[in-house]
Short mmCIF file of C-alpha atoms in Angstrom, two decimals:
data_model
loop_
_atom_site.label_atom_id
_atom_site.label_comp_id
_atom_site.label_asym_id
_atom_site.label_seq_id
_atom_site.Cartn_x
_atom_site.Cartn_y
_atom_site.Cartn_z
CA MET A 1 -42.79 16.38 30.32
CA PRO A 2 -39.63 17.07 27.63
CA ARG A 3 -36.99 14.65 27.43
CA SER A 4 -33.70 15.53 28.22
CA HIS A 5 -30.83 15.26 25.65
CA HIS A 6 -28.38 14.57 28.68
CA PHE A 7 -27.60 11.57 31.08
CA SER A 8 -29.26 11.95 34.26
CA ARG A 9 -27.10 11.31 37.32
CA PRO A 10 -27.74 8.27 39.17
CA PRO A 11 -28.05 8.52 42.88
CA TRP A 12 -24.65 6.36 43.57
CA ALA A 13 -22.90 8.66 41.33
CA ALA A 14 -23.11 11.89 43.70
CA SER A 15 -19.86 11.18 45.11
CA ILE A 16 -18.03 11.30 41.78
CA PRO A 17 -17.49 14.77 40.79
CA GLY A 18 -18.12 15.51 37.01
CA TRP A 19 -19.81 12.27 36.16
CA PRO A 20 -20.57 11.17 33.24
CA GLY A 21 -18.42 14.43 32.13
CA ARG A 22 -18.25 16.09 29.18
CA PRO A 23 -15.76 15.51 26.46
CA PRO A 24 -12.91 18.38 26.57
CA GLU A 25 -13.55 21.63 24.31
CA SER A 26 -11.26 21.19 21.62
CA PRO A 27 -9.13 24.54 21.17
CA ALA A 28 -8.49 24.06 17.37
CA PRO A 29 -10.97 25.47 14.81
CA PRO A 30 -13.84 23.06 13.66
CA GLY A 31 -12.77 21.02 10.45
CA THR A 32 -9.26 20.61 12.06
CA TYR A 33 -9.56 16.93 12.98
CA ASP A 34 -11.04 16.10 9.71
CA ARG A 35 -8.40 17.78 7.70
CA VAL A 36 -5.41 15.91 9.73
CA THR A 37 -7.03 12.99 9.38
CA ALA A 38 -7.49 13.35 5.57
CA ASP A 39 -4.14 14.15 5.37
CA THR A 40 -2.76 11.30 7.52
CA PHE A 41 -4.76 8.70 5.42
CA ALA A 42 -3.22 10.54 2.29
CA THR A 43 0.37 10.38 3.43
CA GLY A 44 0.00 6.86 4.58
CA PHE A 45 -1.73 5.64 1.38
CA VAL A 46 1.02 7.38 -0.74
CA ASP A 47 3.40 5.48 1.28
CA ALA A 48 2.08 2.12 0.93
CA MET A 49 1.51 3.00 -3.06
CA ARG A 50 5.15 3.95 -3.12
CA THR A 51 6.39 0.88 -1.40
CA ALA A 52 4.14 -1.38 -3.63
CA LEU A 53 5.52 0.40 -6.92
CA VAL A 54 8.94 0.03 -5.83
CA ALA A 55 8.52 -3.84 -4.88
CA CYS A 56 6.93 -4.40 -8.38
CA ALA A 57 9.43 -2.56 -9.95
CA GLY A 58 12.08 -4.44 -8.21
CA VAL A 59 10.40 -7.83 -9.26
CA LEU A 60 10.38 -6.84 -12.82
CA VAL A 61 14.21 -5.91 -12.82
CA ALA A 62 15.11 -9.18 -11.38
CA ALA A 63 12.88 -10.78 -13.75
CA ALA A 64 14.59 -9.16 -16.75
CA LEU A 65 18.13 -9.58 -15.24
CA CYS A 66 17.68 -13.64 -14.78
CA CYS A 67 16.17 -13.77 -18.56
CA PHE A 68 19.33 -12.08 -19.94
CA LEU A 69 21.63 -13.84 -17.70
CA PHE A 70 19.97 -17.58 -18.28
CA SER A 71 18.90 -17.14 -21.47
CA PRO A 72 21.10 -19.06 -24.44
CA HIS A 73 23.10 -16.34 -26.09
CA LYS A 74 24.32 -18.05 -29.51
CA LYS A 75 26.55 -15.99 -32.09
CA PRO A 76 25.51 -16.30 -35.29
CA THR A 77 27.49 -18.82 -37.55
CA ALA A 78 28.94 -17.81 -40.92
CA ARG A 79 27.08 -19.96 -43.78
CA PRO A 80 28.88 -22.65 -45.16
CA THR A 81 30.22 -22.53 -48.36
CA ALA A 82 29.72 -24.93 -51.25
CA GLY A 83 32.42 -27.05 -50.60
CA GLN A 84 32.01 -27.39 -46.79
CA ARG A 85 29.84 -29.99 -45.32
CA ALA A 86 26.83 -28.43 -43.15
CA GLU A 87 27.28 -29.32 -39.20
CA THR A 88 23.66 -30.38 -39.13
CA THR A 89 21.61 -32.99 -40.93
CA PRO A 90 18.50 -31.44 -42.89
CA HIS A 91 15.28 -33.43 -41.47
CA ASP A 92 12.92 -35.41 -43.81
#
């Protein structure tokens, strides 16, 4: 006896019309679901990567500004002439 690929209806389910039911037929052409899910994933992925890129760029800009603002900026001083005494003492 060949086996059926469909579920057989148990006796208690006789009162339930359409049990177990079939999935609804899709009005969309085949492959549409695959295309839509791929497009949705691609859009979400690109948006997530854009957010990560902007966040990293913001951190780098903030770090560069902190380095620029908090680093000591000394203007070059003129070299002492032979008659002037140097402000620092030479090290041994």
